[in-house]
Amino acid sequence: MNKKKSVTISDIAKRVGMTTITVSRALSKPDLVKPATLARILEVARELDYVPNAFARGLKRSESLIIGVITASVDNPFYSEMIKAISREAKQHGYTIMLVDTDELEELESKAVDTLLGYRVAGIILSPVSDEPSYQPDYLERLGNGKTPVVLLDRTIHDSPFSRVVLDNYHSGIQAAHYLLRQTPDLKRLLVLTGPAHSRITVERLKGLREVLADHPHIQVEVQAGDYTLMPSYLHTLDYLAEHTAPDAIMGFNQLITLGALRALRMHNIPHDSLTICGIDRLPFADIFGVPIACVAHDASLAGSSAVRLLLDRLEDPYKPRDKVVITGVLENG
Protein backbone atom coordinates (compact mmCIF):
# COMPACT_ATOMS: atom_id res chain seq x y z
CA MET A 1 0.00 0.00 0.00
CA ASN A 2 1.55 3.29 -1.13
CA LYS A 3 1.67 6.19 1.30
CA LYS A 4 -0.12 9.36 0.28
CA LYS A 5 2.31 11.88 -1.21
CA SER A 6 2.69 15.05 0.87
CA VAL A 7 1.20 18.14 -0.73
CA THR A 8 3.73 20.90 -1.53
CA ILE A 9 3.52 24.61 -2.25
CA SER A 10 4.13 23.76 -5.91
CA ASP A 11 0.99 21.59 -5.95
CA ILE A 12 -1.06 24.50 -4.64
CA ALA A 13 0.54 26.91 -7.12
CA LYS A 14 -0.36 24.66 -10.05
CA ARG A 15 -3.96 24.36 -8.88
CA VAL A 16 -4.50 28.13 -8.44
CA GLY A 17 -2.40 29.12 -11.50
CA MET A 18 0.00 31.32 -9.54
CA THR A 19 3.72 31.31 -8.80
CA THR A 20 5.18 29.40 -5.86
CA ILE A 21 6.46 32.73 -4.55
CA THR A 22 2.92 34.10 -4.31
CA VAL A 23 1.66 30.94 -2.61
CA SER A 24 4.58 30.91 -0.17
CA ARG A 25 3.99 34.57 0.68
CA ALA A 26 0.27 33.92 1.23
CA LEU A 27 1.00 31.09 3.66
CA SER A 28 3.80 32.82 5.56
CA LYS A 29 2.94 36.53 5.29
CA PRO A 30 -0.78 36.74 4.45
CA ASP A 31 -0.93 40.47 5.13
CA LEU A 32 1.21 41.04 2.00
CA VAL A 33 -1.26 39.30 -0.32
CA LYS A 34 -4.50 40.65 -1.80
CA PRO A 35 -7.55 39.34 0.11
CA ALA A 36 -9.07 37.62 -2.93
CA THR A 37 -5.77 35.93 -3.78
CA LEU A 38 -5.27 34.84 -0.19
CA ALA A 39 -8.78 33.42 0.05
CA ARG A 40 -8.28 31.35 -3.14
CA ILE A 41 -4.91 29.96 -1.98
CA LEU A 42 -6.21 29.06 1.48
CA GLU A 43 -9.25 27.38 -0.05
CA VAL A 44 -7.09 25.16 -2.26
CA ALA A 45 -4.67 24.46 0.60
CA ARG A 46 -7.58 23.12 2.65
CA GLU A 47 -8.90 21.09 -0.28
CA LEU A 48 -5.52 19.44 -0.77
CA ASP A 49 -5.06 18.91 3.01
CA TYR A 50 -1.81 20.86 2.91
CA VAL A 51 0.26 20.83 6.11
CA PRO A 52 3.26 23.21 6.23
CA ASN A 53 6.56 21.47 6.83
CA ALA A 54 8.59 23.27 9.46
CA PHE A 55 11.67 21.15 8.75
CA ALA A 56 13.86 21.07 5.68
CA ARG A 57 11.94 20.12 2.57
CA GLY A 58 14.01 17.02 2.01
CA LEU A 59 13.33 15.60 5.49
CA LYS A 60 11.68 12.21 5.32
CA ARG A 61 9.03 11.47 7.91
CA SER A 62 10.66 8.18 8.82
CA GLU A 63 13.77 10.07 9.92
CA SER A 64 11.92 12.09 12.56
CA LEU A 65 13.01 11.39 16.11
CA ILE A 66 10.45 13.67 17.73
CA ILE A 67 7.29 12.55 19.52
CA GLY A 68 4.62 15.22 19.80
CA VAL A 69 2.76 15.45 23.12
CA ILE A 70 -0.47 17.43 23.41
CA THR A 71 -1.88 17.93 26.89
CA ALA A 72 -4.95 19.80 28.09
CA SER A 73 -3.17 21.26 31.13
CA VAL A 74 0.33 21.00 32.54
CA ASP A 75 -1.09 22.53 35.75
CA ASN A 76 -2.54 19.14 36.64
CA PRO A 77 0.07 17.32 38.79
CA PHE A 78 -1.04 13.96 37.41
CA TYR A 79 -0.39 15.14 33.86
CA SER A 80 2.99 16.60 34.82
CA GLU A 81 4.05 13.22 36.15
CA MET A 82 2.87 11.48 32.97
CA ILE A 83 4.75 13.95 30.78
CA LYS A 84 7.96 13.37 32.73
CA ALA A 85 7.56 9.62 32.21
CA ILE A 86 6.87 10.13 28.49
CA SER A 87 10.06 12.17 28.12
CA ARG A 88 12.11 9.61 30.04
CA GLU A 89 10.78 6.64 28.06
CA ALA A 90 11.20 8.47 24.75
CA LYS A 91 14.85 9.24 25.51
CA GLN A 92 15.55 5.59 26.17
CA HIS A 93 14.49 4.85 22.60
CA GLY A 94 16.36 7.74 21.00
CA TYR A 95 13.43 10.15 20.75
CA THR A 96 12.79 13.58 22.19
CA ILE A 97 9.40 15.14 22.85
CA MET A 98 7.77 18.34 21.63
CA LEU A 99 5.18 19.41 24.21
CA VAL A 100 2.13 21.62 23.53
CA ASP A 101 -0.21 22.73 26.33
CA THR A 102 -3.66 23.56 24.95
CA ASP A 103 -4.91 25.14 28.19
CA GLU A 104 -8.21 23.24 27.77
CA LEU A 105 -9.03 25.19 24.55
CA GLU A 106 -10.34 23.35 21.50
CA GLU A 107 -8.94 25.84 18.99
CA LEU A 108 -5.44 25.56 20.49
CA GLU A 109 -5.69 21.79 20.33
CA SER A 110 -6.48 21.91 16.62
CA LYS A 111 -3.55 24.27 16.01
CA ALA A 112 -1.29 22.00 18.07
CA VAL A 113 -2.15 19.06 15.82
CA ASP A 114 -1.35 21.09 12.70
CA THR A 115 1.91 22.32 14.23
CA LEU A 116 3.11 18.82 15.09
CA LEU A 117 2.11 17.46 11.69
CA GLY A 118 4.03 20.37 10.16
CA TYR A 119 7.13 19.29 12.04
CA ARG A 120 6.64 15.77 10.69
CA VAL A 121 6.78 14.23 14.16
CA ALA A 122 7.17 10.47 14.35
CA GLY A 123 3.91 10.19 16.29
CA ILE A 124 1.56 12.02 18.65
CA ILE A 125 0.49 11.30 22.22
CA LEU A 126 -2.74 13.21 22.79
CA SER A 127 -4.78 13.99 25.89
CA PRO A 128 -7.70 15.93 24.39
CA VAL A 129 -9.53 18.85 25.97
CA SER A 130 -12.68 16.76 26.35
CA ASP A 131 -13.72 13.11 26.52
CA GLU A 132 -17.43 13.80 26.20
CA PRO A 133 -19.11 11.60 23.54
CA SER A 134 -20.20 14.69 21.60
CA TYR A 135 -16.63 15.96 21.21
CA GLN A 136 -15.56 15.26 17.63
CA PRO A 137 -12.73 17.72 16.80
CA ASP A 138 -12.10 18.86 13.25
CA TYR A 139 -8.63 17.33 13.16
CA LEU A 140 -9.87 13.73 13.49
CA GLU A 141 -9.89 13.17 9.75
CA ARG A 142 -6.35 14.55 9.41
CA LEU A 143 -5.06 12.23 12.12
CA GLY A 144 -7.15 9.26 11.08
CA ASN A 145 -5.47 8.87 7.69
CA GLY A 146 -2.94 6.53 9.30
CA LYS A 147 0.23 8.37 8.29
CA THR A 148 1.05 9.64 11.77
CA PRO A 149 0.46 7.17 14.63
CA VAL A 150 -1.56 8.54 17.54
CA VAL A 151 -2.03 7.31 21.11
CA LEU A 152 -4.71 8.80 23.36
CA LEU A 153 -3.78 9.24 27.01
CA ASP A 154 -6.24 9.39 29.94
CA ARG A 155 -8.99 11.21 28.05
CA THR A 156 -10.21 9.58 24.85
CA ILE A 157 -12.19 10.67 21.81
CA HIS A 158 -15.38 8.69 21.30
CA ASP A 159 -15.30 6.14 18.48
CA SER A 160 -11.80 7.14 17.32
CA PRO A 161 -9.42 4.59 15.74
CA PHE A 162 -6.43 5.28 17.98
CA SER A 163 -4.66 3.16 20.59
CA ARG A 164 -5.14 4.43 24.12
CA VAL A 165 -3.95 4.37 27.73
CA VAL A 166 -6.82 4.90 30.17
CA LEU A 167 -7.52 4.69 33.89
CA ASP A 168 -9.96 2.20 35.38
CA ASN A 169 -12.29 4.95 36.48
CA TYR A 170 -15.21 2.66 37.32
CA HIS A 171 -13.04 0.62 39.69
CA SER A 172 -11.71 3.83 41.27
CA GLY A 173 -15.26 4.92 42.09
CA ILE A 174 -15.95 1.56 43.71
CA GLN A 175 -12.78 1.71 45.83
CA ALA A 176 -13.51 5.25 47.00
CA ALA A 177 -17.08 4.33 47.98
CA HIS A 178 -15.94 1.35 50.04
CA TYR A 179 -13.39 3.54 51.82
CA LEU A 180 -15.99 6.20 52.65
CA LEU A 181 -18.33 3.58 54.11
CA ARG A 182 -15.58 1.94 56.18
CA GLN A 183 -14.28 5.25 57.46
CA THR A 184 -17.70 6.75 58.18
CA PRO A 185 -20.13 4.00 59.27
CA ASP A 186 -22.84 6.57 60.04
CA LEU A 187 -22.43 8.37 56.70
CA LYS A 188 -25.56 10.37 55.88
CA ARG A 189 -24.42 13.27 53.68
CA LEU A 190 -21.77 12.99 50.97
CA LEU A 191 -20.59 15.86 48.76
CA VAL A 192 -19.14 14.63 45.46
CA LEU A 193 -17.16 17.09 43.35
CA THR A 194 -16.67 15.92 39.78
CA GLY A 195 -15.31 16.96 36.41
CA PRO A 196 -17.68 17.85 33.53
CA ALA A 197 -21.01 16.06 33.91
CA HIS A 198 -20.83 14.30 30.53
CA SER A 199 -17.14 13.42 30.72
CA ARG A 200 -16.52 9.69 30.33
CA ILE A 201 -14.20 9.85 33.35
CA THR A 202 -16.87 11.51 35.49
CA VAL A 203 -19.59 9.12 34.35
CA GLU A 204 -17.51 6.00 35.05
CA ARG A 205 -16.32 7.17 38.48
CA LEU A 206 -19.86 8.11 39.47
CA LYS A 207 -21.14 4.78 38.19
CA GLY A 208 -18.77 2.87 40.46
CA LEU A 209 -19.54 5.10 43.44
CA ARG A 210 -23.32 4.85 43.02
CA GLU A 211 -23.21 1.08 42.54
CA VAL A 212 -21.72 0.62 46.01
CA LEU A 213 -23.94 3.26 47.63
CA ALA A 214 -27.08 1.72 46.11
CA ASP A 215 -27.19 -0.61 49.12
CA HIS A 216 -27.28 2.43 51.41
CA PRO A 217 -30.33 4.44 50.26
CA HIS A 218 -30.28 6.58 53.43
CA ILE A 219 -27.11 8.34 52.25
CA GLN A 220 -27.81 11.72 50.64
CA VAL A 221 -25.40 12.23 47.75
CA GLU A 222 -24.93 15.80 46.48
CA VAL A 223 -23.09 15.87 43.13
CA GLN A 224 -21.52 19.11 41.92
CA ALA A 225 -20.08 19.01 38.40
CA GLY A 226 -17.29 21.40 37.40
CA ASP A 227 -14.08 20.78 35.51
CA TYR A 228 -10.72 19.26 36.42
CA THR A 229 -9.33 22.45 37.95
CA LEU A 230 -9.35 23.85 41.49
CA MET A 231 -11.61 26.89 41.28
CA PRO A 232 -15.01 25.30 40.43
CA SER A 233 -14.75 22.79 43.29
CA TYR A 234 -13.65 25.55 45.65
CA LEU A 235 -16.70 27.67 44.74
CA HIS A 236 -19.10 24.72 44.83
CA THR A 237 -17.87 23.74 48.29
CA LEU A 238 -18.14 27.34 49.51
CA ASP A 239 -21.73 27.50 48.25
CA TYR A 240 -22.58 24.20 49.90
CA LEU A 241 -21.10 25.26 53.24
CA ALA A 242 -22.96 28.56 53.08
CA GLU A 243 -26.27 26.70 53.01
CA HIS A 244 -25.50 23.56 55.01
CA THR A 245 -23.40 22.33 57.88
CA ALA A 246 -20.31 20.40 56.86
CA PRO A 247 -21.10 17.06 55.16
CA ASP A 248 -20.00 13.79 56.71
CA ALA A 249 -17.67 13.18 53.76
CA ILE A 250 -16.32 14.80 50.59
CA MET A 251 -15.03 13.07 47.49
CA GLY A 252 -12.97 14.90 44.84
CA PHE A 253 -12.56 13.45 41.37
CA ASN A 254 -8.94 14.58 40.94
CA GLN A 255 -6.18 16.27 42.95
CA LEU A 256 -7.06 19.84 42.00
CA ILE A 257 -10.73 19.26 42.79
CA THR A 258 -9.81 17.85 46.20
CA LEU A 259 -7.52 20.81 46.85
CA GLY A 260 -10.36 23.18 46.01
CA ALA A 261 -12.56 21.49 48.60
CA LEU A 262 -9.80 21.67 51.23
CA ARG A 263 -9.37 25.37 50.53
CA ALA A 264 -13.09 25.98 51.05
CA LEU A 265 -13.06 24.04 54.32
CA ARG A 266 -10.19 26.21 55.51
CA MET A 267 -12.10 29.38 54.58
CA HIS A 268 -14.92 28.17 56.86
CA ASN A 269 -12.46 27.17 59.62
CA ILE A 270 -13.50 23.52 59.32
CA PRO A 271 -10.59 21.15 60.13
CA HIS A 272 -9.99 18.71 57.28
CA ASP A 273 -9.77 15.83 59.75
CA SER A 274 -13.23 16.57 61.18
CA LEU A 275 -14.84 14.78 58.23
CA THR A 276 -13.88 12.01 55.81
CA ILE A 277 -12.18 13.11 52.59
CA CYS A 278 -11.26 10.88 49.68
CA GLY A 279 -9.84 11.94 46.34
CA ILE A 280 -8.70 10.45 43.06
CA ASP A 281 -4.90 10.51 42.78
CA ARG A 282 -2.35 11.84 45.22
CA LEU A 283 -2.21 15.37 46.53
CA PRO A 284 1.36 16.49 45.77
CA PHE A 285 3.52 16.85 48.90
CA ALA A 286 0.46 16.52 51.19
CA ASP A 287 2.29 14.22 53.60
CA ILE A 288 5.05 16.81 54.10
CA PHE A 289 2.47 19.20 55.54
CA GLY A 290 0.77 16.54 57.66
CA VAL A 291 -2.31 16.23 55.47
CA PRO A 292 -2.38 12.53 54.47
CA ILE A 293 -5.62 12.59 52.47
CA ALA A 294 -6.92 9.18 51.40
CA CYS A 295 -6.97 8.70 47.64
CA VAL A 296 -7.28 6.14 44.89
CA ALA A 297 -3.92 6.66 43.21
CA HIS A 298 -3.07 5.69 39.65
CA ASP A 299 0.49 5.17 38.47
CA ALA A 300 1.00 8.24 36.27
CA SER A 301 4.52 7.18 35.32
CA LEU A 302 3.26 3.81 34.11
CA ALA A 303 0.55 5.56 32.10
CA GLY A 304 3.07 7.85 30.40
CA SER A 305 5.62 5.15 29.61
CA SER A 306 2.86 2.83 28.35
CA ALA A 307 1.72 5.51 25.91
CA VAL A 308 5.22 5.74 24.44
CA ARG A 309 5.47 1.96 24.09
CA LEU A 310 2.11 1.80 22.30
CA LEU A 311 3.30 4.54 19.94
CA LEU A 312 6.56 2.71 19.23
CA ASP A 313 4.55 -0.44 18.48
CA ARG A 314 2.58 1.51 15.89
CA LEU A 315 5.77 2.89 14.37
CA GLU A 316 7.10 -0.66 14.12
CA ASP A 317 3.88 -1.93 12.56
CA PRO A 318 1.57 0.80 11.17
CA TYR A 319 -1.16 -1.76 10.52
CA LYS A 320 -1.23 -3.22 14.00
CA PRO A 321 -4.79 -3.28 15.43
CA ARG A 322 -5.78 -0.64 17.96
CA ASP A 323 -4.46 -1.47 21.42
CA LYS A 324 -5.51 -0.48 24.94
CA VAL A 325 -3.73 -0.29 28.31
CA VAL A 326 -5.76 0.14 31.51
CA ILE A 327 -4.16 1.56 34.65
CA THR A 328 -5.89 0.43 37.86
CA GLY A 329 -5.81 2.66 40.92
CA VAL A 330 -4.78 1.64 44.44
CA LEU A 331 -6.17 3.10 47.68
CA GLU A 332 -3.54 5.02 49.66
CA ASN A 333 -3.65 6.57 53.14
CA GLY A 334 -6.81 4.57 53.74
Coordinates of C-alpha atoms in Angstrom, one line a residue:
M1 CA 0.0 0.0 0.0
N2 CA 1.5 3.3 -1.1
K3 CA 1.7 6.2 1.3
K4 CA -0.1 9.4 0.3
K5 CA 2.3 11.9 -1.2
S6 CA 2.7 15.0 0.9
V7 CA 1.2 18.1 -0.7
T8 CA 3.7 20.9 -1.5
I9 CA 3.5 24.6 -2.2
S10 CA 4.1 23.8 -5.9
D11 CA 1.0 21.6 -6.0
I12 CA -1.1 24.5 -4.6
A13 CA 0.5 26.9 -7.1
K14 CA -0.4 24.7 -10.0
R15 CA -4.0 24.4 -8.9
V16 CA -4.5 28.1 -8.4
G17 CA -2.4 29.1 -11.5
M18 CA 0.0 31.3 -9.5
T19 CA 3.7 31.3 -8.8
T20 CA 5.2 29.4 -5.9
I21 CA 6.5 32.7 -4.6
T22 CA 2.9 34.1 -4.3
V23 CA 1.7 30.9 -2.6
S24 CA 4.6 30.9 -0.2
R25 CA 4.0 34.6 0.7
A26 CA 0.3 33.9 1.2
L27 CA 1.0 31.1 3.7
S28 CA 3.8 32.8 5.6
K29 CA 2.9 36.5 5.3
P30 CA -0.8 36.7 4.5
D31 CA -0.9 40.5 5.1
L32 CA 1.2 41.0 2.0
V33 CA -1.3 39.3 -0.3
K34 CA -4.5 40.6 -1.8
P35 CA -7.5 39.3 0.1
A36 CA -9.1 37.6 -2.9
T37 CA -5.8 35.9 -3.8
L38 CA -5.3 34.8 -0.2
A39 CA -8.8 33.4 0.0
R40 CA -8.3 31.3 -3.1
I41 CA -4.9 30.0 -2.0
L42 CA -6.2 29.1 1.5
E43 CA -9.3 27.4 0.0
V44 CA -7.1 25.2 -2.3
A45 CA -4.7 24.5 0.6
R46 CA -7.6 23.1 2.7
E47 CA -8.9 21.1 -0.3
L48 CA -5.5 19.4 -0.8
D49 CA -5.1 18.9 3.0
Y50 CA -1.8 20.9 2.9
V51 CA 0.3 20.8 6.1
P52 CA 3.3 23.2 6.2
N53 CA 6.6 21.5 6.8
A54 CA 8.6 23.3 9.5
F55 CA 11.7 21.2 8.7
A56 CA 13.9 21.1 5.7
R57 CA 11.9 20.1 2.6
G58 CA 14.0 17.0 2.0
L59 CA 13.3 15.6 5.5
K60 CA 11.7 12.2 5.3
R61 CA 9.0 11.5 7.9
S62 CA 10.7 8.2 8.8
E63 CA 13.8 10.1 9.9
S64 CA 11.9 12.1 12.6
L65 CA 13.0 11.4 16.1
I66 CA 10.4 13.7 17.7
I67 CA 7.3 12.5 19.5
G68 CA 4.6 15.2 19.8
V69 CA 2.8 15.5 23.1
I70 CA -0.5 17.4 23.4
T71 CA -1.9 17.9 26.9
A72 CA -4.9 19.8 28.1
S73 CA -3.2 21.3 31.1
V74 CA 0.3 21.0 32.5
D75 CA -1.1 22.5 35.7
N76 CA -2.5 19.1 36.6
P77 CA 0.1 17.3 38.8
F78 CA -1.0 14.0 37.4
Y79 CA -0.4 15.1 33.9
S80 CA 3.0 16.6 34.8
E81 CA 4.1 13.2 36.1
M82 CA 2.9 11.5 33.0
I83 CA 4.8 14.0 30.8
K84 CA 8.0 13.4 32.7
A85 CA 7.6 9.6 32.2
I86 CA 6.9 10.1 28.5
S87 CA 10.1 12.2 28.1
R88 CA 12.1 9.6 30.0
E89 CA 10.8 6.6 28.1
A90 CA 11.2 8.5 24.7
K91 CA 14.9 9.2 25.5
Q92 CA 15.5 5.6 26.2
H93 CA 14.5 4.9 22.6
G94 CA 16.4 7.7 21.0
Y95 CA 13.4 10.1 20.7
T96 CA 12.8 13.6 22.2
I97 CA 9.4 15.1 22.9
M98 CA 7.8 18.3 21.6
L99 CA 5.2 19.4 24.2
V100 CA 2.1 21.6 23.5
D101 CA -0.2 22.7 26.3
T102 CA -3.7 23.6 24.9
D103 CA -4.9 25.1 28.2
E104 CA -8.2 23.2 27.8
L105 CA -9.0 25.2 24.6
E106 CA -10.3 23.4 21.5
E107 CA -8.9 25.8 19.0
L108 CA -5.4 25.6 20.5
E109 CA -5.7 21.8 20.3
S110 CA -6.5 21.9 16.6
K111 CA -3.6 24.3 16.0
A112 CA -1.3 22.0 18.1
V113 CA -2.1 19.1 15.8
D114 CA -1.3 21.1 12.7
T115 CA 1.9 22.3 14.2
L116 CA 3.1 18.8 15.1
L117 CA 2.1 17.5 11.7
G118 CA 4.0 20.4 10.2
Y119 CA 7.1 19.3 12.0
R120 CA 6.6 15.8 10.7
V121 CA 6.8 14.2 14.2
A122 CA 7.2 10.5 14.3
G123 CA 3.9 10.2 16.3
I124 CA 1.6 12.0 18.7
I125 CA 0.5 11.3 22.2
L126 CA -2.7 13.2 22.8
S127 CA -4.8 14.0 25.9
P128 CA -7.7 15.9 24.4
V129 CA -9.5 18.9 26.0
S130 CA -12.7 16.8 26.4
D131 CA -13.7 13.1 26.5
E132 CA -17.4 13.8 26.2
P133 CA -19.1 11.6 23.5
S134 CA -20.2 14.7 21.6
Y135 CA -16.6 16.0 21.2
Q136 CA -15.6 15.3 17.6
P137 CA -12.7 17.7 16.8
D138 CA -12.1 18.9 13.2
Y139 CA -8.6 17.3 13.2
L140 CA -9.9 13.7 13.5
E141 CA -9.9 13.2 9.7
R142 CA -6.4 14.5 9.4
L143 CA -5.1 12.2 12.1
G144 CA -7.2 9.3 11.1
N145 CA -5.5 8.9 7.7
G146 CA -2.9 6.5 9.3
K147 CA 0.2 8.4 8.3
T148 CA 1.1 9.6 11.8
P149 CA 0.5 7.2 14.6
V150 CA -1.6 8.5 17.5
V151 CA -2.0 7.3 21.1
L152 CA -4.7 8.8 23.4
L153 CA -3.8 9.2 27.0
D154 CA -6.2 9.4 29.9
R155 CA -9.0 11.2 28.0
T156 CA -10.2 9.6 24.9
I157 CA -12.2 10.7 21.8
H158 CA -15.4 8.7 21.3
D159 CA -15.3 6.1 18.5
S160 CA -11.8 7.1 17.3
P161 CA -9.4 4.6 15.7
F162 CA -6.4 5.3 18.0
S163 CA -4.7 3.2 20.6
R164 CA -5.1 4.4 24.1
V165 CA -4.0 4.4 27.7
V166 CA -6.8 4.9 30.2
L167 CA -7.5 4.7 33.9
D168 CA -10.0 2.2 35.4
N169 CA -12.3 5.0 36.5
Y170 CA -15.2 2.7 37.3
H171 CA -13.0 0.6 39.7
S172 CA -11.7 3.8 41.3
G173 CA -15.3 4.9 42.1
I174 CA -15.9 1.6 43.7
Q175 CA -12.8 1.7 45.8
A176 CA -13.5 5.2 47.0
A177 CA -17.1 4.3 48.0
H178 CA -15.9 1.4 50.0
Y179 CA -13.4 3.5 51.8
L180 CA -16.0 6.2 52.6
L181 CA -18.3 3.6 54.1
R182 CA -15.6 1.9 56.2
Q183 CA -14.3 5.2 57.5
T184 CA -17.7 6.7 58.2
P185 CA -20.1 4.0 59.3
D186 CA -22.8 6.6 60.0
L187 CA -22.4 8.4 56.7
K188 CA -25.6 10.4 55.9
R189 CA -24.4 13.3 53.7
L190 CA -21.8 13.0 51.0
L191 CA -20.6 15.9 48.8
V192 CA -19.1 14.6 45.5
L193 CA -17.2 17.1 43.4
T194 CA -16.7 15.9 39.8
G195 CA -15.3 17.0 36.4
P196 CA -17.7 17.9 33.5
A197 CA -21.0 16.1 33.9
H198 CA -20.8 14.3 30.5
S199 CA -17.1 13.4 30.7
R200 CA -16.5 9.7 30.3
I201 CA -14.2 9.9 33.3
T202 CA -16.9 11.5 35.5
V203 CA -19.6 9.1 34.3
E204 CA -17.5 6.0 35.1
R205 CA -16.3 7.2 38.5
L206 CA -19.9 8.1 39.5
K207 CA -21.1 4.8 38.2
G208 CA -18.8 2.9 40.5
L209 CA -19.5 5.1 43.4
R210 CA -23.3 4.8 43.0
E211 CA -23.2 1.1 42.5
V212 CA -21.7 0.6 46.0
L213 CA -23.9 3.3 47.6
A214 CA -27.1 1.7 46.1
D215 CA -27.2 -0.6 49.1
H216 CA -27.3 2.4 51.4
P217 CA -30.3 4.4 50.3
H218 CA -30.3 6.6 53.4
I219 CA -27.1 8.3 52.3
Q220 CA -27.8 11.7 50.6
V221 CA -25.4 12.2 47.7
E222 CA -24.9 15.8 46.5
V223 CA -23.1 15.9 43.1
Q224 CA -21.5 19.1 41.9
A225 CA -20.1 19.0 38.4
G226 CA -17.3 21.4 37.4
D227 CA -14.1 20.8 35.5
Y228 CA -10.7 19.3 36.4
T229 CA -9.3 22.4 38.0
L230 CA -9.3 23.8 41.5
M231 CA -11.6 26.9 41.3
P232 CA -15.0 25.3 40.4
S233 CA -14.7 22.8 43.3
Y234 CA -13.6 25.5 45.6
L235 CA -16.7 27.7 44.7
H236 CA -19.1 24.7 44.8
T237 CA -17.9 23.7 48.3
L238 CA -18.1 27.3 49.5
D239 CA -21.7 27.5 48.2
Y240 CA -22.6 24.2 49.9
L241 CA -21.1 25.3 53.2
A242 CA -23.0 28.6 53.1
E243 CA -26.3 26.7 53.0
H244 CA -25.5 23.6 55.0
T245 CA -23.4 22.3 57.9
A246 CA -20.3 20.4 56.9
P247 CA -21.1 17.1 55.2
D248 CA -20.0 13.8 56.7
A249 CA -17.7 13.2 53.8
I250 CA -16.3 14.8 50.6
M251 CA -15.0 13.1 47.5
G252 CA -13.0 14.9 44.8
F253 CA -12.6 13.4 41.4
N254 CA -8.9 14.6 40.9
Q255 CA -6.2 16.3 43.0
L256 CA -7.1 19.8 42.0
I257 CA -10.7 19.3 42.8
T258 CA -9.8 17.9 46.2
L259 CA -7.5 20.8 46.8
G260 CA -10.4 23.2 46.0
A261 CA -12.6 21.5 48.6
L262 CA -9.8 21.7 51.2
R263 CA -9.4 25.4 50.5
A264 CA -13.1 26.0 51.1
L265 CA -13.1 24.0 54.3
R266 CA -10.2 26.2 55.5
M267 CA -12.1 29.4 54.6
H268 CA -14.9 28.2 56.9
N269 CA -12.5 27.2 59.6
I270 CA -13.5 23.5 59.3
P271 CA -10.6 21.1 60.1
H272 CA -10.0 18.7 57.3
D273 CA -9.8 15.8 59.7
S274 CA -13.2 16.6 61.2
L275 CA -14.8 14.8 58.2
T276 CA -13.9 12.0 55.8
I277 CA -12.2 13.1 52.6
C278 CA -11.3 10.9 49.7
G279 CA -9.8 11.9 46.3
I280 CA -8.7 10.5 43.1
D281 CA -4.9 10.5 42.8
R282 CA -2.4 11.8 45.2
L283 CA -2.2 15.4 46.5
P284 CA 1.4 16.5 45.8
F285 CA 3.5 16.8 48.9
A286 CA 0.5 16.5 51.2
D287 CA 2.3 14.2 53.6
I288 CA 5.0 16.8 54.1
F289 CA 2.5 19.2 55.5
G290 CA 0.8 16.5 57.7
V291 CA -2.3 16.2 55.5
P292 CA -2.4 12.5 54.5
I293 CA -5.6 12.6 52.5
A294 CA -6.9 9.2 51.4
C295 CA -7.0 8.7 47.6
V296 CA -7.3 6.1 44.9
A297 CA -3.9 6.7 43.2
H298 CA -3.1 5.7 39.6
D299 CA 0.5 5.2 38.5
A300 CA 1.0 8.2 36.3
S301 CA 4.5 7.2 35.3
L302 CA 3.3 3.8 34.1
A303 CA 0.5 5.6 32.1
G304 CA 3.1 7.8 30.4
S305 CA 5.6 5.1 29.6
S306 CA 2.9 2.8 28.4
A307 CA 1.7 5.5 25.9
V308 CA 5.2 5.7 24.4
R309 CA 5.5 2.0 24.1
L310 CA 2.1 1.8 22.3
L311 CA 3.3 4.5 19.9
L312 CA 6.6 2.7 19.2
D313 CA 4.6 -0.4 18.5
R314 CA 2.6 1.5 15.9
L315 CA 5.8 2.9 14.4
E316 CA 7.1 -0.7 14.1
D317 CA 3.9 -1.9 12.6
P318 CA 1.6 0.8 11.2
Y319 CA -1.2 -1.8 10.5
K320 CA -1.2 -3.2 14.0
P321 CA -4.8 -3.3 15.4
R322 CA -5.8 -0.6 18.0
D323 CA -4.5 -1.5 21.4
K324 CA -5.5 -0.5 24.9
V325 CA -3.7 -0.3 28.3
V326 CA -5.8 0.1 31.5
I327 CA -4.2 1.6 34.7
T328 CA -5.9 0.4 37.9
G329 CA -5.8 2.7 40.9
V330 CA -4.8 1.6 44.4
L331 CA -6.2 3.1 47.7
E332 CA -3.5 5.0 49.7
N333 CA -3.7 6.6 53.1
G334 CA -6.8 4.6 53.7

